PDB file of C-alpha atoms in Angstrom:
ATOM      1  CA  UNK A 111      11.565  -5.146  18.423  1.00 58.00           C
ATOM      2  CA  UNK A 112      11.948  -8.986  18.411  1.00 62.00           C
ATOM      3  CA  UNK A 113      13.475 -10.661  15.413  1.00 92.00           C
ATOM      4  CA  UNK A 114       9.949 -11.448  14.237  1.00 96.00           C
ATOM      5  CA  UNK A 115       7.383  -8.650  13.898  1.00 97.00           C
ATOM      6  CA  UNK A 116       4.193 -10.525  14.940  1.00 96.00           C
ATOM      7  CA  UNK A 117       0.792  -9.703  13.530  1.00 97.00           C
ATOM      8  CA  UNK A 118      -0.842  -6.749  15.330  1.00 97.00           C
ATOM      9  CA  UNK A 119      -4.343  -6.715  13.683  1.00 98.00           C
ATOM     10  CA  UNK A 120      -5.026 -10.403  12.918  1.00 98.00           C
ATOM     11  CA  UNK A 121      -8.636 -11.074  14.131  1.00 97.00           C
ATOM     12  CA  UNK A 122      -9.419  -7.414  13.820  1.00 97.00           C
ATOM     13  CA  UNK A 123      -8.702  -6.283  10.257  1.00 98.00           C
ATOM     14  CA  UNK A 124      -8.632  -9.848   8.787  1.00 98.00           C
ATOM     15  CA  UNK A 125      -9.225 -13.382  10.084  1.00 98.00           C
ATOM     16  CA  UNK A 126      -6.747 -14.812  12.611  1.00 98.00           C
ATOM     17  CA  UNK A 127      -7.201 -18.361  11.500  1.00 98.00           C
ATOM     18  CA  UNK A 128      -4.939 -19.350   8.641  1.00 98.00           C
ATOM     19  CA  UNK A 129      -7.434 -21.449   6.713  1.00 98.00           C
ATOM     20  CA  UNK A 130     -10.164 -18.817   6.982  1.00 98.00           C
ATOM     21  CA  UNK A 131      -7.737 -16.011   5.985  1.00 98.00           C
ATOM     22  CA  UNK A 132      -6.378 -17.891   3.003  1.00 98.00           C
ATOM     23  CA  UNK A 133      -9.919 -18.760   1.833  1.00 97.00           C
ATOM     24  CA  UNK A 134     -11.117 -15.124   2.160  1.00 97.00           C
ATOM     25  CA  UNK A 135      -8.188 -13.743   0.271  1.00 98.00           C
ATOM     26  CA  UNK A 136      -8.493 -16.360  -2.432  1.00 96.00           C
ATOM     27  CA  UNK A 137     -12.207 -15.577  -2.761  1.00 96.00           C
ATOM     28  CA  UNK A 138     -11.471 -11.835  -3.014  1.00 96.00           C
ATOM     29  CA  UNK A 139      -8.750 -12.387  -5.657  1.00 95.00           C
ATOM     30  CA  UNK A 140     -10.889 -14.912  -7.594  1.00 91.00           C
ATOM     31  CA  UNK A 141     -13.839 -12.539  -7.754  1.00 74.00           C
ATOM     32  CA  UNK A 142     -11.963  -9.919  -9.734  1.00 68.00           C
ATOM     33  CA  UNK A 143     -11.571  -9.962 -13.501  1.00 63.00           C
ATOM     34  CA  UNK A 144      -8.078  -9.438 -14.879  1.00 65.00           C
ATOM     35  CA  UNK A 145      -8.498 -10.336 -18.510  1.00 56.00           C
ATOM     36  CA  UNK A 146      -4.706 -11.059 -18.828  1.00 70.00           C
ATOM     37  CA  UNK A 147      -3.999  -7.499 -17.708  1.00 81.00           C
ATOM     38  CA  UNK A 148      -0.371  -6.287 -17.681  1.00 91.00           C
ATOM     39  CA  UNK A 149       1.539  -6.636 -14.440  1.00 96.00           C
ATOM     40  CA  UNK A 150       2.010  -3.275 -12.666  1.00 98.00           C
ATOM     41  CA  UNK A 151       5.291  -1.937 -11.281  1.00 98.00           C
ATOM     42  CA  UNK A 152       3.449  -0.096  -8.521  1.00 98.00           C
ATOM     43  CA  UNK A 153       0.085  -0.528  -6.734  1.00 98.00           C
ATOM     44  CA  UNK A 154      -1.702   2.069  -4.679  1.00 98.00           C
ATOM     45  CA  UNK A 155      -3.946   0.137  -2.387  1.00 98.00           C
ATOM     46  CA  UNK A 156      -6.195   0.716   0.697  1.00 98.00           C
ATOM     47  CA  UNK A 157      -5.543  -0.700   4.186  1.00 98.00           C
ATOM     48  CA  UNK A 158      -8.876  -0.930   6.001  1.00 97.00           C
ATOM     49  CA  UNK A 159     -10.373  -4.121   7.343  1.00 97.00           C
ATOM     50  CA  UNK A 160     -11.096  -6.642   4.561  1.00 98.00           C
ATOM     51  CA  UNK A 161     -14.837  -6.296   5.046  1.00 97.00           C
ATOM     52  CA  UNK A 162     -14.515  -2.654   4.081  1.00 97.00           C
ATOM     53  CA  UNK A 163     -11.761  -2.424   1.510  1.00 98.00           C
ATOM     54  CA  UNK A 164     -10.685  -5.999   0.717  1.00 98.00           C
ATOM     55  CA  UNK A 165     -12.447  -6.053  -2.689  1.00 97.00           C
ATOM     56  CA  UNK A 166     -10.890  -2.717  -3.619  1.00 98.00           C
ATOM     57  CA  UNK A 167      -7.382  -3.960  -2.709  1.00 98.00           C
ATOM     58  CA  UNK A 168      -8.052  -7.231  -4.643  1.00 97.00           C
ATOM     59  CA  UNK A 169      -8.477  -5.386  -7.903  1.00 96.00           C
ATOM     60  CA  UNK A 170      -4.673  -4.653  -7.779  1.00 97.00           C
ATOM     61  CA  UNK A 171      -3.430  -7.864  -6.262  1.00 97.00           C
ATOM     62  CA  UNK A 172      -5.278 -10.080  -8.743  1.00 95.00           C
ATOM     63  CA  UNK A 173      -3.004  -8.579 -11.432  1.00 96.00           C
ATOM     64  CA  UNK A 174       0.047 -10.215  -9.965  1.00 96.00           C
ATOM     65  CA  UNK A 175      -0.720 -13.874 -10.792  1.00 91.00           C
ATOM     66  CA  UNK A 176       1.299 -14.047 -14.014  1.00 91.00           C
ATOM     67  CA  UNK A 177       4.358 -12.507 -12.198  1.00 95.00           C
ATOM     68  CA  UNK A 178       4.266 -14.952  -9.283  1.00 94.00           C
ATOM     69  CA  UNK A 179       7.602 -16.491 -10.161  1.00 94.00           C
ATOM     70  CA  UNK A 180       9.145 -13.182 -11.277  1.00 97.00           C
ATOM     71  CA  UNK A 181       8.472 -10.831  -8.353  1.00 98.00           C
ATOM     72  CA  UNK A 182      10.835 -11.713  -5.506  1.00 98.00           C
ATOM     73  CA  UNK A 183      10.937  -8.384  -3.607  1.00 98.00           C
ATOM     74  CA  UNK A 184       8.171  -6.170  -2.386  1.00 98.00           C
ATOM     75  CA  UNK A 185       8.634  -2.579  -1.125  1.00 98.00           C
ATOM     76  CA  UNK A 186       5.716  -1.739   1.158  1.00 98.00           C
ATOM     77  CA  UNK A 187       5.300   1.901   2.026  1.00 98.00           C
ATOM     78  CA  UNK A 188       2.503   3.287   4.213  1.00 98.00           C
ATOM     79  CA  UNK A 189       1.650   6.018   6.685  1.00 97.00           C
ATOM     80  CA  UNK A 190       2.140   6.022  10.409  1.00 97.00           C
ATOM     81  CA  UNK A 191      -1.161   6.209  12.270  1.00 96.00           C
ATOM     82  CA  UNK A 192       0.017   6.001  15.916  1.00 95.00           C
ATOM     83  CA  UNK A 193       3.524   7.485  16.131  1.00 97.00           C
ATOM     84  CA  UNK A 194       4.460  10.952  15.012  1.00 95.00           C
ATOM     85  CA  UNK A 195       7.939  11.388  13.628  1.00 97.00           C
ATOM     86  CA  UNK A 196       9.872  13.098  10.791  1.00 97.00           C
ATOM     87  CA  UNK A 197      11.220  10.996   8.011  1.00 98.00           C
ATOM     88  CA  UNK A 198      10.748   7.327   6.980  1.00 98.00           C
ATOM     89  CA  UNK A 199      11.401   4.285   9.134  1.00 98.00           C
ATOM     90  CA  UNK A 200      12.038   0.585   8.916  1.00 98.00           C
ATOM     91  CA  UNK A 201      11.810  -1.844  11.849  1.00 96.00           C
ATOM     92  CA  UNK A 202      14.659  -3.934  13.279  1.00 97.00           C
ATOM     93  CA  UNK A 203      12.719  -7.187  12.741  1.00 97.00           C
ATOM     94  CA  UNK A 204      14.223  -9.817  10.405  1.00 97.00           C
ATOM     95  CA  UNK A 205      10.787 -11.143   9.343  1.00 98.00           C
ATOM     96  CA  UNK A 206       7.073 -10.274   9.520  1.00 98.00           C
ATOM     97  CA  UNK A 207       4.551 -12.815  10.555  1.00 98.00           C
ATOM     98  CA  UNK A 208       0.895 -13.253   9.625  1.00 98.00           C
ATOM     99  CA  UNK A 209      -1.344 -16.262  10.187  1.00 98.00           C
ATOM    100  CA  UNK A 210      -0.187 -17.502   6.728  1.00 98.00           C
ATOM    101  CA  UNK A 211       3.488 -17.635   7.780  1.00 98.00           C
ATOM    102  CA  UNK A 212       6.577 -15.453   8.031  1.00 97.00           C
ATOM    103  CA  UNK A 213       7.914 -13.109   5.305  1.00 98.00           C
ATOM    104  CA  UNK A 214      11.672 -12.410   5.447  1.00 98.00           C
ATOM    105  CA  UNK A 215      12.866  -8.802   5.380  1.00 98.00           C
ATOM    106  CA  UNK A 216      15.464  -7.943   2.817  1.00 98.00           C
ATOM    107  CA  UNK A 217      17.936  -6.802   5.553  1.00 96.00           C
ATOM    108  CA  UNK A 218      20.855  -6.045   3.233  1.00 97.00           C
ATOM    109  CA  UNK A 219      18.779  -3.535   1.290  1.00 98.00           C
ATOM    110  CA  UNK A 220      17.287  -2.059   4.475  1.00 98.00           C
ATOM    111  CA  UNK A 221      20.731  -1.639   5.904  1.00 97.00           C
ATOM    112  CA  UNK A 222      21.906   0.171   2.780  1.00 98.00           C
ATOM    113  CA  UNK A 223      18.949   2.548   3.036  1.00 98.00           C
ATOM    114  CA  UNK A 224      19.870   3.260   6.690  1.00 98.00           C
ATOM    115  CA  UNK A 225      23.541   3.760   5.897  1.00 98.00           C
ATOM    116  CA  UNK A 226      22.616   6.212   3.110  1.00 98.00           C
ATOM    117  CA  UNK A 227      20.546   8.087   5.714  1.00 98.00           C
ATOM    118  CA  UNK A 228      17.348   7.692   3.549  1.00 98.00           C
ATOM    119  CA  UNK A 229      15.527   5.962   6.448  1.00 98.00           C
ATOM    120  CA  UNK A 230      15.909   5.293  10.161  1.00 98.00           C
ATOM    121  CA  UNK A 231      14.912   2.398  12.463  1.00 97.00           C
ATOM    122  CA  UNK A 232      11.817   3.120  14.592  1.00 97.00           C
ATOM    123  CA  UNK A 233      10.244   0.045  15.977  1.00 97.00           C
ATOM    124  CA  UNK A 234       7.523   1.980  17.820  1.00 97.00           C
ATOM    125  CA  UNK A 235       6.120   3.192  14.518  1.00 97.00           C
ATOM    126  CA  UNK A 236       5.788  -0.415  13.296  1.00 97.00           C
ATOM    127  CA  UNK A 237       4.557  -2.219  16.470  1.00 96.00           C
ATOM    128  CA  UNK A 238       0.840  -1.413  16.115  1.00 96.00           C
ATOM    129  CA  UNK A 239       0.709  -0.128  12.610  1.00 97.00           C
ATOM    130  CA  UNK A 240      -1.889  -1.714  10.268  1.00 97.00           C
ATOM    131  CA  UNK A 241      -1.126   0.203   7.070  1.00 98.00           C
ATOM    132  CA  UNK A 242       1.554  -2.308   6.014  1.00 98.00           C
ATOM    133  CA  UNK A 243       0.404  -5.506   7.783  1.00 98.00           C
ATOM    134  CA  UNK A 244      -2.998  -5.778   6.024  1.00 98.00           C
ATOM    135  CA  UNK A 245      -1.275  -6.095   2.628  1.00 98.00           C
ATOM    136  CA  UNK A 246       0.807  -9.081   3.550  1.00 98.00           C
ATOM    137  CA  UNK A 247      -1.851 -11.835   3.304  1.00 98.00           C
ATOM    138  CA  UNK A 248      -2.785 -10.579  -0.209  1.00 98.00           C
ATOM    139  CA  UNK A 249       0.858 -10.670  -1.153  1.00 98.00           C
ATOM    140  CA  UNK A 250       1.442 -14.102   0.398  1.00 98.00           C
ATOM    141  CA  UNK A 251      -1.456 -15.645  -1.519  1.00 97.00           C
ATOM    142  CA  UNK A 252      -0.709 -13.785  -4.798  1.00 96.00           C
ATOM    143  CA  UNK A 253       3.070 -14.193  -4.822  1.00 97.00           C
ATOM    144  CA  UNK A 254       3.971 -17.026  -2.493  1.00 96.00           C
ATOM    145  CA  UNK A 255       7.593 -16.382  -1.401  1.00 96.00           C
ATOM    146  CA  UNK A 256       9.216 -12.918  -1.551  1.00 98.00           C
ATOM    147  CA  UNK A 257      11.454 -10.632   0.497  1.00 98.00           C
ATOM    148  CA  UNK A 258       9.972  -7.499   2.126  1.00 98.00           C
ATOM    149  CA  UNK A 259      11.144  -3.894   2.552  1.00 98.00           C
ATOM    150  CA  UNK A 260       8.559  -2.435   5.022  1.00 98.00           C
ATOM    151  CA  UNK A 261       8.715   1.336   5.478  1.00 98.00           C
ATOM    152  CA  UNK A 262       6.401   3.566   7.469  1.00 98.00           C
ATOM    153  CA  UNK A 263       6.258   7.304   6.600  1.00 98.00           C
ATOM    154  CA  UNK A 264       6.049  10.067   9.138  1.00 97.00           C
ATOM    155  CA  UNK A 265       6.220  13.737   8.078  1.00 97.00           C
ATOM    156  CA  UNK A 266       8.378  13.693   4.990  1.00 98.00           C
ATOM    157  CA  UNK A 267       8.720  15.666   1.746  1.00 97.00           C
ATOM    158  CA  UNK A 268       7.895  14.200  -1.607  1.00 98.00           C
ATOM    159  CA  UNK A 269      11.574  14.329  -2.427  1.00 98.00           C
ATOM    160  CA  UNK A 270      12.532  12.346   0.588  1.00 98.00           C
ATOM    161  CA  UNK A 271      10.016   9.676  -0.367  1.00 98.00           C
ATOM    162  CA  UNK A 272      11.184   9.819  -3.930  1.00 98.00           C
ATOM    163  CA  UNK A 273      14.803   9.307  -2.922  1.00 98.00           C
ATOM    164  CA  UNK A 274      13.851   6.097  -1.096  1.00 98.00           C
ATOM    165  CA  UNK A 275      11.787   4.855  -4.009  1.00 98.00           C
ATOM    166  CA  UNK A 276      14.585   5.481  -6.453  1.00 98.00           C
ATOM    167  CA  UNK A 277      16.956   3.551  -4.250  1.00 98.00           C
ATOM    168  CA  UNK A 278      14.731   0.511  -4.063  1.00 98.00           C
ATOM    169  CA  UNK A 279      13.210   0.663  -7.560  1.00 98.00           C
ATOM    170  CA  UNK A 280      15.010  -2.319  -8.925  1.00 98.00           C
ATOM    171  CA  UNK A 281      13.809  -4.188 -12.076  1.00 97.00           C
ATOM    172  CA  UNK A 282      11.025  -6.643 -12.860  1.00 97.00           C
ATOM    173  CA  UNK A 283      11.758  -8.533  -9.657  1.00 98.00           C
ATOM    174  CA  UNK A 284      10.587  -5.634  -7.497  1.00 98.00           C
ATOM    175  CA  UNK A 285       6.985  -4.624  -6.809  1.00 98.00           C
ATOM    176  CA  UNK A 286       6.196  -1.411  -4.957  1.00 98.00           C
ATOM    177  CA  UNK A 287       2.988  -1.073  -2.946  1.00 98.00           C
ATOM    178  CA  UNK A 288       1.934   2.296  -1.551  1.00 98.00           C
ATOM    179  CA  UNK A 289      -0.727   2.037   1.118  1.00 98.00           C
ATOM    180  CA  UNK A 290      -3.434   4.673   1.612  1.00 98.00           C
ATOM    181  CA  UNK A 291      -7.102   5.102   2.272  1.00 98.00           C
ATOM    182  CA  UNK A 292      -8.767   8.314   0.980  1.00 98.00           C
ATOM    183  CA  UNK A 293     -11.083  10.772   2.727  1.00 98.00           C
ATOM    184  CA  UNK A 294     -12.181  10.009   6.285  1.00 97.00           C
ATOM    185  CA  UNK A 295     -15.538  10.275   8.130  1.00 96.00           C
ATOM    186  CA  UNK A 296     -17.430  12.466   5.631  1.00 98.00           C
ATOM    187  CA  UNK A 297     -20.999  11.728   4.596  1.00 97.00           C
ATOM    188  CA  UNK A 298     -21.439   9.481   1.547  1.00 98.00           C
ATOM    189  CA  UNK A 299     -21.943  12.208  -1.142  1.00 98.00           C
ATOM    190  CA  UNK A 300     -19.232  14.534   0.232  1.00 98.00           C
ATOM    191  CA  UNK A 301     -16.860  11.630   0.332  1.00 98.00           C
ATOM    192  CA  UNK A 302     -17.648  10.737  -3.295  1.00 98.00           C
ATOM    193  CA  UNK A 303     -16.888  14.321  -4.448  1.00 98.00           C
ATOM    194  CA  UNK A 304     -13.754  14.682  -2.327  1.00 98.00           C
ATOM    195  CA  UNK A 305     -12.425  11.236  -3.492  1.00 98.00           C
ATOM    196  CA  UNK A 306     -13.231  12.099  -7.117  1.00 98.00           C
ATOM    197  CA  UNK A 307     -10.943  15.145  -6.924  1.00 98.00           C
ATOM    198  CA  UNK A 308      -8.208  13.110  -5.183  1.00 98.00           C
ATOM    199  CA  UNK A 309      -8.452  10.375  -7.820  1.00 98.00           C
ATOM    200  CA  UNK A 310      -8.178  12.898 -10.587  1.00 98.00           C
ATOM    201  CA  UNK A 311      -5.111  14.387  -8.952  1.00 98.00           C
ATOM    202  CA  UNK A 312      -3.520  10.996  -8.609  1.00 98.00           C
ATOM    203  CA  UNK A 313      -4.268  10.172 -12.215  1.00 98.00           C
ATOM    204  CA  UNK A 314      -2.689  13.514 -13.313  1.00 98.00           C
ATOM    205  CA  UNK A 315       0.399  12.502 -11.275  1.00 98.00           C
ATOM    206  CA  UNK A 316      -0.008  15.802  -9.427  1.00 98.00           C
ATOM    207  CA  UNK A 317       1.414  15.582  -5.880  1.00 97.00           C
ATOM    208  CA  UNK A 318       0.793  19.212  -5.113  1.00 97.00           C
ATOM    209  CA  UNK A 319      -2.973  18.731  -5.400  1.00 97.00           C
ATOM    210  CA  UNK A 320      -3.131  16.307  -2.455  1.00 97.00           C
ATOM    211  CA  UNK A 321      -3.845  17.959   0.872  1.00 92.00           C
ATOM    212  CA  UNK A 322      -4.179  16.592   4.432  1.00 89.00           C
ATOM    213  CA  UNK A 323      -7.853  15.728   3.934  1.00 91.00           C
ATOM    214  CA  UNK A 324      -7.225  13.864   0.642  1.00 96.00           C
ATOM    215  CA  UNK A 325      -5.641  10.666   1.925  1.00 98.00           C
ATOM    216  CA  UNK A 326      -4.131   9.405   5.102  1.00 96.00           C
ATOM    217  CA  UNK A 327      -1.197   8.116   3.042  1.00 97.00           C
ATOM    218  CA  UNK A 328      -0.666  11.334   1.169  1.00 97.00           C
ATOM    219  CA  UNK A 329       3.043  11.492   2.226  1.00 98.00           C
ATOM    220  CA  UNK A 330       4.035   8.308   0.431  1.00 98.00           C
ATOM    221  CA  UNK A 331       1.554   8.891  -2.384  1.00 98.00           C
ATOM    222  CA  UNK A 332       2.949  12.317  -3.128  1.00 98.00           C
ATOM    223  CA  UNK A 333       6.468  11.010  -3.309  1.00 98.00           C
ATOM    224  CA  UNK A 334       5.314   8.210  -5.628  1.00 98.00           C
ATOM    225  CA  UNK A 335       3.481  10.624  -7.910  1.00 98.00           C
ATOM    226  CA  UNK A 336       6.659  12.715  -8.245  1.00 98.00           C
ATOM    227  CA  UNK A 337       8.692   9.599  -9.215  1.00 98.00           C
ATOM    228  CA  UNK A 338       6.003   8.365 -11.547  1.00 98.00           C
ATOM    229  CA  UNK A 339       5.848  11.696 -13.415  1.00 98.00           C
ATOM    230  CA  UNK A 340       9.631  11.872 -13.779  1.00 98.00           C
ATOM    231  CA  UNK A 341       9.781   8.291 -15.062  1.00 98.00           C
ATOM    232  CA  UNK A 342       6.928   8.804 -17.560  1.00 98.00           C
ATOM    233  CA  UNK A 343       4.762   6.144 -15.971  1.00 98.00           C
ATOM    234  CA  UNK A 344       1.158   5.491 -16.924  1.00 98.00           C
ATOM    235  CA  UNK A 345      -1.608   4.916 -14.407  1.00 98.00           C
ATOM    236  CA  UNK A 346      -4.956   3.066 -14.421  1.00 98.00           C
ATOM    237  CA  UNK A 347      -7.779   3.319 -11.962  1.00 98.00           C
ATOM    238  CA  UNK A 348      -8.935  -0.051 -10.844  1.00 97.00           C
ATOM    239  CA  UNK A 349     -11.544   0.876  -8.312  1.00 98.00           C
ATOM    240  CA  UNK A 350     -12.915   3.827  -6.369  1.00 98.00           C
ATOM    241  CA  UNK A 351     -15.574   3.475  -3.695  1.00 98.00           C
ATOM    242  CA  UNK A 352     -16.135   3.928   0.026  1.00 98.00           C
ATOM    243  CA  UNK A 353     -17.273   2.033   3.118  1.00 98.00           C
ATOM    244  CA  UNK A 354     -20.882   3.112   2.356  1.00 97.00           C
ATOM    245  CA  UNK A 355     -20.621   0.934  -0.735  1.00 97.00           C
ATOM    246  CA  UNK A 356     -19.112  -2.095   0.986  1.00 96.00           C
ATOM    247  CA  UNK A 357     -20.071  -2.732   4.607  1.00 94.00           C
ATOM    248  CA  UNK A 358     -20.941   0.428   6.486  1.00 86.00           C
ATOM    249  CA  UNK A 359     -23.534   3.156   7.031  1.00 94.00           C
ATOM    250  CA  UNK A 360     -23.464   6.120   4.727  1.00 96.00           C
ATOM    251  CA  UNK A 361     -23.608   8.894   7.353  1.00 96.00           C
ATOM    252  CA  UNK A 362     -19.855   8.664   8.039  1.00 96.00           C
ATOM    253  CA  UNK A 363     -17.628   6.802   5.541  1.00 98.00           C
ATOM    254  CA  UNK A 364     -14.012   6.218   4.577  1.00 98.00           C
ATOM    255  CA  UNK A 365     -12.906   6.338   0.951  1.00 98.00           C
ATOM    256  CA  UNK A 366     -10.839   3.623  -0.841  1.00 98.00           C
ATOM    257  CA  UNK A 367      -9.107   3.619  -4.206  1.00 98.00           C
ATOM    258  CA  UNK A 368      -6.940   1.204  -6.130  1.00 98.00           C
ATOM    259  CA  UNK A 369      -4.545   2.125  -8.892  1.00 98.00           C
ATOM    260  CA  UNK A 370      -1.896   0.362 -11.046  1.00 98.00           C
ATOM    261  CA  UNK A 371       1.124   2.156 -12.395  1.00 98.00           C
ATOM    262  CA  UNK A 372       3.228   0.917 -15.240  1.00 98.00           C
ATOM    263  CA  UNK A 373       6.718   1.792 -16.431  1.00 96.00           C
ATOM    264  CA  UNK A 374       7.208   3.495 -19.743  1.00 88.00           C
ATOM    265  CA  UNK A 375       7.916   1.021 -22.485  1.00 77.00           C
ATOM    266  CA  UNK A 376      11.618   0.099 -22.636  1.00 63.00           C
ATOM    267  CA  UNK A 377      12.364   1.471 -19.144  1.00 63.00           C
ATOM    268  CA  UNK A 378      11.799  -1.721 -17.166  1.00 56.00           C
TER     269      UNK A 378
END
């Protein structure tokens, strides 16, 4: 992979023109009430095109405003949609580019994860992948400057994901974003019921209750839930809906949810 990982889905999942993209993200963030809400340590957020899941994602990202100067590192963990592999993988790129500019990769931390054999380098898994990229414009507008640790998950155990999360957890300077959509291509009512069960499992911090049909990002989500339970974290549902509620027909929909997780008092 070149030193810069260029945008793969600009013009498809979100606008390719910088001014239009910045305006759309600002409008999405500005249309969500935060009421001086506490800043989360972790966000679970969807990764569809902005017309479908942008408002759901915004319910999490709008909570970062008061930490704009504090958060300097973002760990972004999502599923691999195009390349099958075992484990978790970074890319070799030194920065990631969107129409809003380049985001530097925290290479020293990535190298430490590789040397500890917690992740590998697999550029092919990142080249076309949208599950990480679609979050970057939200982060760029919400936070400004930050360093990125982008990791794609293949087939991996909750413990393997938990080991990576523990290694990158950091302090108040580090935000973790786990990328997932929920059920896929069910009818509207079946989707609602399926996603309700998935949401309840997430809110119980119950990784074993998530199956292959629950969420495309169940591998990173299951690892996160294991860590969250062990660390005594609390969780708040911010939004739960599907493409039939946002911009698509109701015969065949995709589910989206947004959650914020908070560290136990005194642990941050």
